Every structure is written in C-alpha cells, then in structure tokens.
Amino acid sequence: MNLTLKIWRQKNANDKGKLVDYKINDVSPDMSFLEMLDVLNEQLINKGDDPVAFDHDCREGICGMCSLYINGEAHGPDRGITTCQLHMRMFKDGDTIFIEPFRATAFPVIKDLVVDRTAFDRIQHAGGFISVNTSGNTIDANAIPINKHDADTAFEAATCIGCGACVASCKNSSAMLFVGAKVSQFALLPQGKVEATERVLNMVKQMDEEGFGNCTNTGACEVECPKGISLENIARMNREYLSASLKG
Amino acid sequence: MSGILNSSIGRKFAMALSAFFLMFFLLQHFAINVTSVFSADTFNETSHFMGTNPLIQYVLQPILLFGVIFHFVMGFVLEIKNKKARQISYAKNNGAANSSWMSRNMIWSGLAILAFMGLHFYDFWFPEINTKFIEGDMSGLLADGSGYRYYEELQHKFVDIWRVALYCIAFVFLALHLLHGFNSAFQSVGANNKYTKGLKGFGKAYAILIPLGFVIIALYHHFNHIS
C-alpha cells in the first residue's frame, strides 16, 4: 500500500506544532500501525531528519503506553484494541491518514505525538489503592469470600490500562471513565470498602484539579476504550461520590 | 457535603436534578395543553386554576423559574469549562463514530430551546404577568366578561403561520435535546442497572411523543382557527 500520512510534528512543549505530510510506499497490510511508523522513522533517520516521537512499550495491548488519534479516533478505526494492535489492513491503498496526539489540556504535548499522561498517575496516587498491613498479619485475599458477580465486575473495571483514550475521545476531555474504573475496582470488593469514602472524594478532587472536563454522557469513551470499560463504572462512581459527600 | 457543587460530579448531579424537574414540568404542561384540543372549557378552567392558585403562583412558579435559569446557566458554565479542557482541537475528529449527534450538540439544541423560550415568554408569560400582577386583573375573564380568556388567547396566537412554524422547529430541537438528555440525567445520578435498557426505550418515546404532541396541538389550533 502507498499512503500519505499527515503527522503532528511539535519540537517541544512550547513549540506551536503543525501537521506535516509524509509519503510512505510499499506498506504491508500485515504490519501493525506502529511498525509502519517504525519504517517511516527509519526512512527519516536515513535522510538525516528527526524521527517522529511516539509512545510505545509492550506492543501487546497490555501496558497502555501507546496512544495516537488516528483518522479522528483514539487508537484508530478498529474497536477493542490499542494502537499497537491496529493493523494496516484497516486502511486502503492511497489513503490519507491523520495521526495526531491525544488532545487535552491535562495531557500536554511533550514532543510530536508523545503526551504527558502523568495526570492519571496523580489521580491514582490520590486514592487508587488499598492500604495493606504488611506487618506479617496480612490476610490472604483468597480467604475472603466475594460474590462472583462482584468479583467479575471488579475485575472488568481493573482491566483499564490507563491509556487515556477515554479522555482523547471525549468531546469534553473528561477522565470520568478512567476514574470510574479505578474507583469501581475497589468499591466492589471488601478490601476496598474500608477507604471507599476518602478514595472517591480524593480521586475526583484530583481529577478536577488536573483540568479534565465534565462528563456529559456522550458514551464516546466507552466505544473507544480498548478494554471495553463500561459507562456503568461512571454511574457507580457518581453513586459512590454522592454517598461519600453526604457522609463527609 | 460542603463544596459538592464545586466538583464535576456535583455539577453533573445538579444538572440532572434540574433536568428531572423540567421534564416533569414539560409533561404537566403538555397534559394541560392537550385539553385545549378536546374541551375549551376544561382548558380554560385548568388554566385559571394554574394561573391563580397561590401555591402554584408563589411557590412552584418561582421554583420553576429557578430551575429553568439554573439549567441554562449551568449548561453554559459546563460548556465553557469543557472548552478549556481541550484548547487545541483535532485536525480530524470522527465524533459520529462513537457518539450520537444529539449528545455532541446539547449546547446548540439548548440554545435553540432558549431562543424559543424568549418567544414563548413574549407570547404568553409576559402578557399573563402583566394582566395579573401589573394591571391587577385576576379574574381570567375576557374584556366583555363573556367567559374565560385563556382559550381565546391560545387560538389567537396560533393564527400566524410563521409563529406556528417557529414553534414546530423549536419542538424538533426539544426532541433532539431530550433524546440524549432523558437518559443522560439518569446516568448522571448513578442509575445504570438492569432497568437501563427499558428506560432508554421509555426515554426515546418521551423525547419524541411529547414534542410531537405539542406540534400537533399548535397545528390543530392553527388549522381549526382558519377553517
């Protein structure tokens, strides 16, 4: 396949940035999207140009490191996958492909397609954990009976890889699907109930301080999420938050 | 509890509560208007009761006004905040791939409804307030005292085809707003459970049938008056 790529190039956080056109030929439909970018970068390096910076790590759809807004959608046009799992067979010979960074004020561009997603880390630090006594008296988690439905729902919420596609897809740049998943995975389990009140209040407070937008329930996040995190998690977080606010 | 309205979820919850209130009001408004199609007397008596009952006039009406203003102001505040959350737009964004047009354009359908409310208040609410509280005429009677004035006033307003057309267009925007807003309000208060699927169906029916009913009432009075 021969393709035209319109890639966002930005030297650093202070640079204005712009879309730059690149032609790439003989792309195999079996390549992953990131492999196609690797080939482009080899060509750029051979010409003495600056390669395109983009995030990636495991390339197995697990780590949540890859991002990219491809042809107007987070992780591209396929469903239930990350960018590293997107294959070039999703495109046609002669296509023009727009490749942009995830856009949100809370995700500032570092360089080209790489954005700073540490806002998610700070939200996690605010309450996305359980405090476990490690003094030698720790109770084996498997010794605590948990309803199967609750265990499954908590596990589904825990599959969130924190890639930020929800924020990138949301017209308001809201992070509520991410925070909803992180709140839910603990709210459903007995281990998480001890700190439930502070957890949801602190995580939502941090989310608001980071400058994410307000959720208007468009559902775009759920559709674009590579792990299929459900909007039910946002509803659960809303309930948890209102309940915690009344207690607090 | 303090500061709940300063949080994103608190604002969302307040928006949903005002939406529930307005959707209930809309249903009640429709129920009264529909009587005008079947019985002028029933419409007149109900309108007079609504227009003169102290509980409705001095307690519920101010709450309704507050609800309307709050919903609009909060809608604009949220829109401004959300714009700030993404200061650089995408060069290419395929919003239709993951969300409905209605959900992405609530601010525009809301603005159309706001413009309609200006016309509706000019047509009915301001003259009503003027008659009752400035001129002091609480009788609800026509100038010649031959009966209640409400049905006559309603018919008179719908003679002009352009006004009827504007009302019909506004109700299309109302339907679009409700098609997303009805179920969105339930999601905002945390109601996403086994009943959600059924509720979505009910929400769609409400969003289409109520505005359609208002359109039919407006057209009925237009054609009934000129025939």
Coordinates of C-alpha atoms in Angstrom, one line a residue, chain A residues 55-58 60-69 73-76 80-85 100-104 106-107 113-121 124 157-170 174-175 177-179 181-182 212 220-229, chain B residues 90:
Chain A
D55 CA 4.8 6.4 22.8
H56 CA 5.0 2.6 22.8
D57 CA 6.2 -0.2 25.1
C58 CA 4.8 -3.7 25.3
E60 CA 0.7 -6.4 23.1
G61 CA -2.2 -4.1 24.1
I62 CA -1.4 -4.5 27.8
C63 CA 0.7 -1.6 29.0
G64 CA -1.4 1.3 27.9
M65 CA 1.6 3.2 26.7
C66 CA 0.7 3.7 23.0
S67 CA -1.8 6.4 22.2
L68 CA -2.4 8.3 18.9
Y69 CA -5.5 9.8 17.5
E73 CA -10.4 8.2 16.6
A74 CA -8.4 7.2 19.6
H75 CA -6.3 4.1 18.7
G76 CA -7.7 4.3 15.2
G80 CA -11.4 -3.0 21.4
I81 CA -7.7 -2.6 20.5
T82 CA -4.8 -0.3 21.3
T83 CA -2.8 1.4 18.5
C84 CA -0.1 -1.3 18.7
Q85 CA -2.8 -3.9 17.9
E100 CA -2.4 13.4 16.0
P101 CA -1.5 13.2 19.7
F102 CA -4.2 12.7 22.3
R103 CA -5.6 16.2 22.9
A104 CA -6.5 17.5 26.3
A106 CA -4.4 17.9 31.1
F107 CA -2.4 15.9 28.6
L113 CA 2.8 12.5 19.3
V114 CA 4.0 12.0 22.9
V115 CA 1.8 13.5 25.6
D116 CA 2.3 13.8 29.3
R117 CA -0.3 11.5 30.9
T118 CA 1.1 11.7 34.5
A119 CA -2.2 13.4 35.5
F120 CA -3.6 9.8 35.6
D121 CA -0.7 8.8 38.0
Q124 CA -4.1 7.1 41.2
A157 CA -13.0 -2.5 35.9
A158 CA -9.5 -3.4 36.7
T159 CA -8.7 -4.2 33.1
C160 CA -8.4 -0.4 32.5
I161 CA -4.8 0.1 31.3
G162 CA -5.0 3.9 31.8
C163 CA -4.1 4.7 28.2
G164 CA -6.2 7.9 28.1
A165 CA -8.3 7.0 25.0
C166 CA -11.4 8.0 27.0
V167 CA -10.1 11.5 27.6
A168 CA -8.9 11.8 24.0
S169 CA -12.3 10.6 22.6
C170 CA -14.5 12.7 24.9
S174 CA -13.4 14.1 30.7
A175 CA -11.5 11.5 32.6
L177 CA -14.3 6.6 32.6
F178 CA -10.7 6.1 33.9
V179 CA -11.5 7.4 37.4
A181 CA -13.0 2.2 36.6
K182 CA -10.3 2.8 39.3
F212 CA -10.2 17.4 32.9
A220 CA -17.7 8.1 23.2
C221 CA -15.2 6.9 25.9
E222 CA -16.9 3.5 26.2
V223 CA -16.9 3.0 22.5
E224 CA -13.3 3.9 22.0
C225 CA -11.9 2.2 25.2
P226 CA -9.6 -0.6 24.1
K227 CA -10.6 -2.7 27.1
G228 CA -14.4 -2.1 26.8
I229 CA -14.7 -0.4 30.2
Chain B
Y90 CA -8.1 17.8 16.5

